[in-house]
Coordinates of C-alpha atoms in Angstrom, one line a residue:
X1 CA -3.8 -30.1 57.4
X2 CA -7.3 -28.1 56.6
X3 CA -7.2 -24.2 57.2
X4 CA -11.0 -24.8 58.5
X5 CA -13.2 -27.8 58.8
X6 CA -17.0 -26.8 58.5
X7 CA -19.4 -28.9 59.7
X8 CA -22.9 -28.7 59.2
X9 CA -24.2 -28.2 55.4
X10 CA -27.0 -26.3 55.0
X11 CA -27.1 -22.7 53.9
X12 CA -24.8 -21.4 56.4
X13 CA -22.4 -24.1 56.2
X14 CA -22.2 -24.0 52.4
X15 CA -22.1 -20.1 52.5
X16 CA -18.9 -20.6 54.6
X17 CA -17.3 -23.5 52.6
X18 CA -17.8 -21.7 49.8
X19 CA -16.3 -18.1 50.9
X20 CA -13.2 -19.8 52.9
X21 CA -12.8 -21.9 49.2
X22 CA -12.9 -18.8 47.3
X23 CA -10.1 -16.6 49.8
X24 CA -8.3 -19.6 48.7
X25 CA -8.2 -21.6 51.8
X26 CA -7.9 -25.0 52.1
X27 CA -11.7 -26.2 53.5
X28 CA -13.4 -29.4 54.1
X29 CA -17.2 -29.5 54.3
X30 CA -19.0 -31.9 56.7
X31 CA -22.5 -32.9 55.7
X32 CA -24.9 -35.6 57.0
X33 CA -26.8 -36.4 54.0
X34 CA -30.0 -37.0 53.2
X35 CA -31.7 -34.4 56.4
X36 CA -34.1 -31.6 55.0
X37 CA -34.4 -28.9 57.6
X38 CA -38.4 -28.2 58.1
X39 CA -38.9 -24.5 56.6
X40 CA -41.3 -22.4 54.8
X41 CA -38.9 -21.9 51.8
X42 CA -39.3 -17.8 51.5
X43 CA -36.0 -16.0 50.4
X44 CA -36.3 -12.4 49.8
X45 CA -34.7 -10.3 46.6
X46 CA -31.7 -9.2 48.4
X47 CA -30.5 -12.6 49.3
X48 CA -31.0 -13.6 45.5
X49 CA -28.6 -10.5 44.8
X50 CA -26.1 -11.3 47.7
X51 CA -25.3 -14.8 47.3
X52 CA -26.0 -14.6 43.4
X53 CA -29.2 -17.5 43.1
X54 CA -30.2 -18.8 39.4
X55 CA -33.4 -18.2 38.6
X56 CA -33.6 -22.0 38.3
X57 CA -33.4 -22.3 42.2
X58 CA -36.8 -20.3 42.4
X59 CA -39.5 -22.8 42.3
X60 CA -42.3 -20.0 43.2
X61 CA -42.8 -16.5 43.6
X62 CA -44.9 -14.8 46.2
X63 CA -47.1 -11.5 45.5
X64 CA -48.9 -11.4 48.2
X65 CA -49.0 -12.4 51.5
X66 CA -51.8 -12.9 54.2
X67 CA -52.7 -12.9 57.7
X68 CA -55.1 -14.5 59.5
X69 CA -56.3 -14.1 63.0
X70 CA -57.4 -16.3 65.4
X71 CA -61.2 -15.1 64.6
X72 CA -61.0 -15.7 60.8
X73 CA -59.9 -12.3 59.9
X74 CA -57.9 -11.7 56.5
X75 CA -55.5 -9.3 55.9
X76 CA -53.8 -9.7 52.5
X77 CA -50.5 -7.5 51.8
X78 CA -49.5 -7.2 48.1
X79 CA -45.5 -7.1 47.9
X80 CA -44.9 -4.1 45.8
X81 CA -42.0 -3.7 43.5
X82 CA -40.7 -7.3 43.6
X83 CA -41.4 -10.7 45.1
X84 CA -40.7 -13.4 48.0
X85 CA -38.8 -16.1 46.1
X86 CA -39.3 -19.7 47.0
X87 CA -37.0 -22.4 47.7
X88 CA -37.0 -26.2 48.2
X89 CA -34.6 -27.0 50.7
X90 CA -34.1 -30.7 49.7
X91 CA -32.8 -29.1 45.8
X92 CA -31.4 -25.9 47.8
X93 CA -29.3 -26.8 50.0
X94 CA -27.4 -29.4 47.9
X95 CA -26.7 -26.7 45.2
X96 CA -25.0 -24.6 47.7
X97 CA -23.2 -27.8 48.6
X98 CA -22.0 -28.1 45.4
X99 CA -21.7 -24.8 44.5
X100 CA -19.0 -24.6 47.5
X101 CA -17.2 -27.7 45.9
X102 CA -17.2 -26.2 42.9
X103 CA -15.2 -23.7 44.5
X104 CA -12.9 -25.8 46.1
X105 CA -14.4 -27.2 49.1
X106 CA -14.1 -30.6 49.6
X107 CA -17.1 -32.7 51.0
X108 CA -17.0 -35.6 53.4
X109 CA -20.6 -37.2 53.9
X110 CA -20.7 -38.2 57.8
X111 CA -21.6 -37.4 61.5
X112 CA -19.7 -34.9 63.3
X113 CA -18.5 -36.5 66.8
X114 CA -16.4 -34.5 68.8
X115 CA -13.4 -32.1 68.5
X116 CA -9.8 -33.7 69.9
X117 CA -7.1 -31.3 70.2
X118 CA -3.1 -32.9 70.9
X119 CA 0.6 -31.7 70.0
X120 CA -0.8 -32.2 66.3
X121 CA -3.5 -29.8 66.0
X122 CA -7.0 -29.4 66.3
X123 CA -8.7 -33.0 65.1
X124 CA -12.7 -33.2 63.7
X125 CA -13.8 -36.4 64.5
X126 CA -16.8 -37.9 62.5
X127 CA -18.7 -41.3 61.2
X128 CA -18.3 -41.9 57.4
X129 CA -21.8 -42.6 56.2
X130 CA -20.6 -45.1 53.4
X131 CA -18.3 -47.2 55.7
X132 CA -19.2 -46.4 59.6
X133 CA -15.6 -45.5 60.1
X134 CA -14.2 -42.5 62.2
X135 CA -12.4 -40.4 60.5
X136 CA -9.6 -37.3 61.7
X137 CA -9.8 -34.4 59.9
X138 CA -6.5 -31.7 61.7
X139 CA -7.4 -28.4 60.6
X140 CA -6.5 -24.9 62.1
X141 CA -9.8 -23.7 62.4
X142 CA -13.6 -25.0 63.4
X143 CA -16.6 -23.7 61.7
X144 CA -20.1 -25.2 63.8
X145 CA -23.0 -24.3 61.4
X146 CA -24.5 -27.7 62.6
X147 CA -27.9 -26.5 63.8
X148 CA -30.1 -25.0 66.9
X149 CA -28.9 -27.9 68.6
X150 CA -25.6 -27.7 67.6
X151 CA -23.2 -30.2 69.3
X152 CA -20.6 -27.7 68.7
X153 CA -21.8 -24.8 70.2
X154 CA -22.4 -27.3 73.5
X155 CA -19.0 -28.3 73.9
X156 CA -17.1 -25.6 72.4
X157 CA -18.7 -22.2 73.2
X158 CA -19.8 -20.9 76.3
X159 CA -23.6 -20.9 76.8
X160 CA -24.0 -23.4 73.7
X161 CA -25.8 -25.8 75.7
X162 CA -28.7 -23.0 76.6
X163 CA -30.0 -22.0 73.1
X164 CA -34.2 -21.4 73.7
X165 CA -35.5 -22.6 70.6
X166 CA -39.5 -23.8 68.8
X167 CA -40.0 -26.8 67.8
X168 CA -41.1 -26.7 63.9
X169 CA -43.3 -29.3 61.9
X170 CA -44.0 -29.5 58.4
X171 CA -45.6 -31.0 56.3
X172 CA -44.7 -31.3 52.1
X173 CA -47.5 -31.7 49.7
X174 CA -48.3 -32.1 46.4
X175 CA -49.8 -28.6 45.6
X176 CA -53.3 -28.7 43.6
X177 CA -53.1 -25.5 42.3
X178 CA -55.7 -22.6 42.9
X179 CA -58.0 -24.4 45.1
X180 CA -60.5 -23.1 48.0
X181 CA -58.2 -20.3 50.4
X182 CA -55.2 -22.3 48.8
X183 CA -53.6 -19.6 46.3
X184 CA -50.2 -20.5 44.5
X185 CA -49.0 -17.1 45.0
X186 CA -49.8 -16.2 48.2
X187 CA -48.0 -16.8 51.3
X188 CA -50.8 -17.6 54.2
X189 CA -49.4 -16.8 58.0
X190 CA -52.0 -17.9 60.4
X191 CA -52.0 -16.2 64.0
X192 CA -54.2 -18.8 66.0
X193 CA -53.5 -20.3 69.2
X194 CA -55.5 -23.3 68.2
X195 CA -52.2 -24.0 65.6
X196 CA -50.0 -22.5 67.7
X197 CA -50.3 -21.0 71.2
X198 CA -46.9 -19.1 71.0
X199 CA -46.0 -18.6 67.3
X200 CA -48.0 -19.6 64.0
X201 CA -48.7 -21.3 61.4
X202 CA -47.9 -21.4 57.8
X203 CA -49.1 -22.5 54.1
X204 CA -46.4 -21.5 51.6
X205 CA -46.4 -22.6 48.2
X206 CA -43.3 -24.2 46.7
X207 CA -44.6 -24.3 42.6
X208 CA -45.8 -28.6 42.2
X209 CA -45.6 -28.7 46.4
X210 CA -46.6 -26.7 49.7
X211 CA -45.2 -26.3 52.5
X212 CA -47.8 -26.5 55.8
X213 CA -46.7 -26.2 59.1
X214 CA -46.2 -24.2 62.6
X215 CA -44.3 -23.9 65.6
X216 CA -44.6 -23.9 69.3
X217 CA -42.5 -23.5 72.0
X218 CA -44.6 -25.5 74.2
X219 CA -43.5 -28.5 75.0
X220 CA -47.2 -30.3 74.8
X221 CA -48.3 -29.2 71.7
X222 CA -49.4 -31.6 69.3
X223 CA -47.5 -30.3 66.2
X224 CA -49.1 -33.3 63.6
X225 CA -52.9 -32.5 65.0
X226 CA -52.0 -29.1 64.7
X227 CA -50.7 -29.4 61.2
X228 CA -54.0 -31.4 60.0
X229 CA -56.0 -28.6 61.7
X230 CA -53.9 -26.2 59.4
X231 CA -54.2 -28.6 56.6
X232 CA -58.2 -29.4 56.7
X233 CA -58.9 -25.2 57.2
X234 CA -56.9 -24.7 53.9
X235 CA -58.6 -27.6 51.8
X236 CA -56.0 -29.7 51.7
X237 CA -56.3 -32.5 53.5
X238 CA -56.8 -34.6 50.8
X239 CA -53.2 -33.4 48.9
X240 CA -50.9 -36.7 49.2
X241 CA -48.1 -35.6 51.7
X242 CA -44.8 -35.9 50.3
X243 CA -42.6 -35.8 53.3
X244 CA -42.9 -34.9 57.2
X245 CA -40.5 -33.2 58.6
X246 CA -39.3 -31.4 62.3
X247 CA -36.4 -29.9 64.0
X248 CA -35.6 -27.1 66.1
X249 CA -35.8 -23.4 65.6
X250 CA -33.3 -20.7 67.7
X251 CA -35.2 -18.3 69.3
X252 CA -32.6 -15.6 70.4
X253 CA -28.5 -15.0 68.8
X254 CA -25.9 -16.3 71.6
X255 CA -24.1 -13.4 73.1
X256 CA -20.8 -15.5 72.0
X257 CA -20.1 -17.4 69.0
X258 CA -16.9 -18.5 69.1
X259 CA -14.6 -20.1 71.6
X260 CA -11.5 -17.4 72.3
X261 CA -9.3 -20.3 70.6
X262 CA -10.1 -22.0 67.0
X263 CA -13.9 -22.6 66.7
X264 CA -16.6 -19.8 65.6
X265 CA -20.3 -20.1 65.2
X266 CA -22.6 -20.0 62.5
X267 CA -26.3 -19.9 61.5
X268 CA -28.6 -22.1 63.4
X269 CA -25.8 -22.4 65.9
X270 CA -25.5 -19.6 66.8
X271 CA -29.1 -18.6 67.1
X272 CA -29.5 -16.7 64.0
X273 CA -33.2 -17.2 63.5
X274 CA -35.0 -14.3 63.0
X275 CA -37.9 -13.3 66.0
X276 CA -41.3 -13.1 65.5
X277 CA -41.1 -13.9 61.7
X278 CA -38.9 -17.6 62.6
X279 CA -37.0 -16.3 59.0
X280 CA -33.9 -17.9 58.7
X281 CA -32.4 -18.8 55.3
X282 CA -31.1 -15.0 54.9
X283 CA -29.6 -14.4 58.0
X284 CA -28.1 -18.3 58.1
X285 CA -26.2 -17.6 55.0
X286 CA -25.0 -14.0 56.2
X287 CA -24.1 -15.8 59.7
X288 CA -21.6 -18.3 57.1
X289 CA -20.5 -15.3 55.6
X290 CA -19.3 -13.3 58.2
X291 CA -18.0 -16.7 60.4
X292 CA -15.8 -17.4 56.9
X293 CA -14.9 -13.4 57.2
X294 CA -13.9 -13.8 60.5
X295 CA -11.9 -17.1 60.0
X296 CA -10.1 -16.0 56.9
X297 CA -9.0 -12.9 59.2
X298 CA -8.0 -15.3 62.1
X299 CA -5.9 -16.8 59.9
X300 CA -4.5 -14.3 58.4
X301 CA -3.5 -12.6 61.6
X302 CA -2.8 -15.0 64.4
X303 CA -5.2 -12.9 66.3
X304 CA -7.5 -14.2 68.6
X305 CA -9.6 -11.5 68.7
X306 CA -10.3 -11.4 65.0
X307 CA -13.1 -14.3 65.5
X308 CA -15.4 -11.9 67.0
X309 CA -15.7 -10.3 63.9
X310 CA -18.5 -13.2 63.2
X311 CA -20.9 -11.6 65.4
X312 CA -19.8 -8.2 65.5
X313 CA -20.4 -7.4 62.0
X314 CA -23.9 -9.3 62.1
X315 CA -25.2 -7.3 64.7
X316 CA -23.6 -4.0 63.4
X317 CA -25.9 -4.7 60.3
X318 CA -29.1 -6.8 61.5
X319 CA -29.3 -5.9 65.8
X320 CA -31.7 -3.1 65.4
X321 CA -34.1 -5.8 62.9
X322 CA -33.9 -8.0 65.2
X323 CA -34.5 -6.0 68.5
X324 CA -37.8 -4.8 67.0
X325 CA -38.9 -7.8 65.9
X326 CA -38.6 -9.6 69.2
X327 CA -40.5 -6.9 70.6
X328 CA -43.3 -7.6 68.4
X329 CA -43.1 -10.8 69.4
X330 CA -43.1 -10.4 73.3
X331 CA -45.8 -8.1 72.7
X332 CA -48.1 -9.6 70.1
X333 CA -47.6 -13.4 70.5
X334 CA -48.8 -14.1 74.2
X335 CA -52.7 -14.4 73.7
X336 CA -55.2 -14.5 70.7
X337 CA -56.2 -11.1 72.2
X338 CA -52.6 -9.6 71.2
X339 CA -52.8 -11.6 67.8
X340 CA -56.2 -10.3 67.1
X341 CA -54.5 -7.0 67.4
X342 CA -51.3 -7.6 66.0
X343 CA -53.2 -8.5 62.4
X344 CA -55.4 -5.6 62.8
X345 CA -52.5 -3.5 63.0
X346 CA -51.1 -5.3 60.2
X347 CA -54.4 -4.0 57.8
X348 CA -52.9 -0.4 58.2
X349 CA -51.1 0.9 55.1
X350 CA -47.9 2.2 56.3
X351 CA -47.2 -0.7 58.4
X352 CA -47.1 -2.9 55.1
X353 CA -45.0 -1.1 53.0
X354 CA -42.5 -0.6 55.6
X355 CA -43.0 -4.2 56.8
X356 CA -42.0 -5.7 53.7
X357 CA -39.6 -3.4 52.3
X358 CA -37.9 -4.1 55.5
X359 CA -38.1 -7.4 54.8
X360 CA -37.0 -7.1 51.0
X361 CA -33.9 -5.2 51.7
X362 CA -33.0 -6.8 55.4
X363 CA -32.8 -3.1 57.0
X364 CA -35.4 -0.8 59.5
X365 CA -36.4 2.0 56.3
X366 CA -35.2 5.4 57.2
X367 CA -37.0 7.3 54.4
X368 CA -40.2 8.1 55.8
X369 CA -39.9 9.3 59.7
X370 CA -43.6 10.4 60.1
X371 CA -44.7 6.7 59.3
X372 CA -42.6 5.1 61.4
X373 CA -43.9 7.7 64.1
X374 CA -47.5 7.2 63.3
X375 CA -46.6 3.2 63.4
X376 CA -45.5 3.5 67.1
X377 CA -48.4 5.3 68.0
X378 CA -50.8 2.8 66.2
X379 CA -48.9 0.4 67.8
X380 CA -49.6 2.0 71.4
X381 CA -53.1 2.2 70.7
X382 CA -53.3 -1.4 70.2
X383 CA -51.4 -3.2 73.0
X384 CA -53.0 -0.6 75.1
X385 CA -56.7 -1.3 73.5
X386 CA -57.6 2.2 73.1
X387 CA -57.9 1.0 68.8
X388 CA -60.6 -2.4 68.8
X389 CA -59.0 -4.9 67.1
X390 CA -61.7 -5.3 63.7
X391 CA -62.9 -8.7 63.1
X392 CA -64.4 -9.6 60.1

């Protein structure tokens, strides 16, 4: 008998193995191996703090980062006072993996199948990967940190089966080093609909490799032209690709994560994808965290209610984040009229700094009132189209 079962082992599923191992519970962690989850890599400082990651984990380290609109304007944004670390999700993902053995945790490599419940207990059903054999794990408690798409979430939770999500594509090259508009330590965004109609495109740097990608919610995008398009504007066409990879992004948290009964929610699952940025690493690992919180507390108790702590103390800490960032999206994503003026916006000084130390220390930056009020007026003046959006 397992106190929890988690299935699904990427950040979020290690970061709740791991937690659950260390409050001394008895966990078994779930992994298909072998699937790299398409994604730009960035991790910012206060996650490296948090969830204490070696420097050896950091393959690259971002000082600047730039956008460019769909007419070929730049803006370039210097992070001050730190960095966006980089991270390689095939080499990531499997340390947190074994970091969360480490602690206890023990791995089974297989599919998840379905959930039985009898006289006994709770079962996790899933396929061995070395043999092809089910196998019943009875546990007390159901972590589903399995993805956008999660099977979970679809038979467990209520409105599971009606997460909106983008479609992502990547593509994994072998960086050339300072090369043409390719720089090594610069993050490029690119707000085009030509890439991407509805969201954007990327080239991130990952130290030997790059990541080069974009997302679309549309459902007859083509995500490999798109990605050459991206590709051939950068100078790299001619890089030799690595790896392709695609896979769902959650556009929008659930409004329930667990089931009133023995399952909770977490990460990708339960729609913990940041909007308008599409970050998710950060608040995937916090969404383990607080699903382990809220299991260990379950446990402890006997009380039902204690598995809405998961998404109760997410949103307590990351709700008002995410509320303005979905509004930027709604309002800056819809046309290359709005993105035009979205990356003008973005040339203005105070929206930087507050931007990114936003980003850096995952909270809206309370220090400096009359910038966020001259932001929402600057803001105003853009949707509205009393400011021109600059070109270069």
């Amino acid at each position: 008998m397992y106190d929890v079962v988690v299935i699904g082992g990427g950040p979020s599923g290690a970061t709740a193995a791991e937690d659950l191992a260390l409050y001394g519970r008895k966990v078994a962690l779930i992994d298909r191996a072998g699937r790299i989850k398409p994604c730009g890599g960035a991790i910012p400082p206060r996650l490296i703090r948090d969830f204490r990651i070696p420097a050896s984990q950091i393959v690259a380290k971002i000082t600047t980062a730039r956008m460019i609109s769909p007419t070929g304007r730049r803006v370039d944004i210097p992070i001050e006072n730190g960095f966006v670390g980089m991270v390689d999700r095939e080499h990531f993902d499997d340390y947190l993996r074994n970091r969360a053995a480490e602690a206890g945790a023990e791995r089974h490599t297989g599919t998840y199948l379905r959930i039985e419940r009898d006289k006994a207990g709770t079962h996790v059903v899933y396929r061995d990967k070395a043999s092809g054999d089910e196998h019943r794990l009875t546990t007390r408690m159901v972590i589903g940190a399995d993805g956008a798409r999660s099977n979970v979430a679809k038979t467990e939770v209520p409105g599971g089966d009606r997460i909106p999500y983008v479609i992502a594509y990547h593509e994994i090259i072998e960086a050339p080093g300072p090369r043409g508009d390719y720089d090594p330590d610069r993050c490029d965004v690119i707000y085009d609909g030509r890439i991407s109609p509805d969201f954007y495109g990327w080239v991130f740097p990952h130290g030997k490799s790059a990541s080069i990608g974009m997302g679309s919610l549309v459902k007859d995008v083509d995500l490999k032209k798109a990605t050459a398009d991206l590709r051939e504007a950068s100078g790299l066409a001619d890089c030799r690709t690595i790896r392709r990879e695609g896979a769902p992004i959650p556009l929008k948290p659930m409004d329930r994560w667990d089931n009133g009964r023995d399952v909770v929610l977490a990460g990708d699952a339960a729609g913990v994808v940041a909007p308008s940025s599409g970050e998710g690493i950060y608040y995937a690992m916090v969404g383990g965290r607080v699903a382990a919180t809220a299991a260990h507390a379950k446990l402890t108790s006997g009380m039902i209610r204690d598995l809405g702590l998961a998404r109760k103390l997410f949103m307590k800490e990351h709700k008002s984040v995410f509320k303005v960032l979905g509004a930027m999206q709604d309002a800056y994503y819809k046309s290359d009229e709005r993105r035009e003026r979205f990356v003008s916006l973005c040339h203005d000084i105070d929206v930087q700094r507050l931007t990114f130390e936003a980003y850096m220390n995952k909270e809206l930056v309370k220090a400096r009132p009359m910038a966020h009020v001259k932001i929402g007026i600057k803001n105003l003046a853009h949707l509205a189209g009393v400011v021109k959006a600059e070109h270069v």
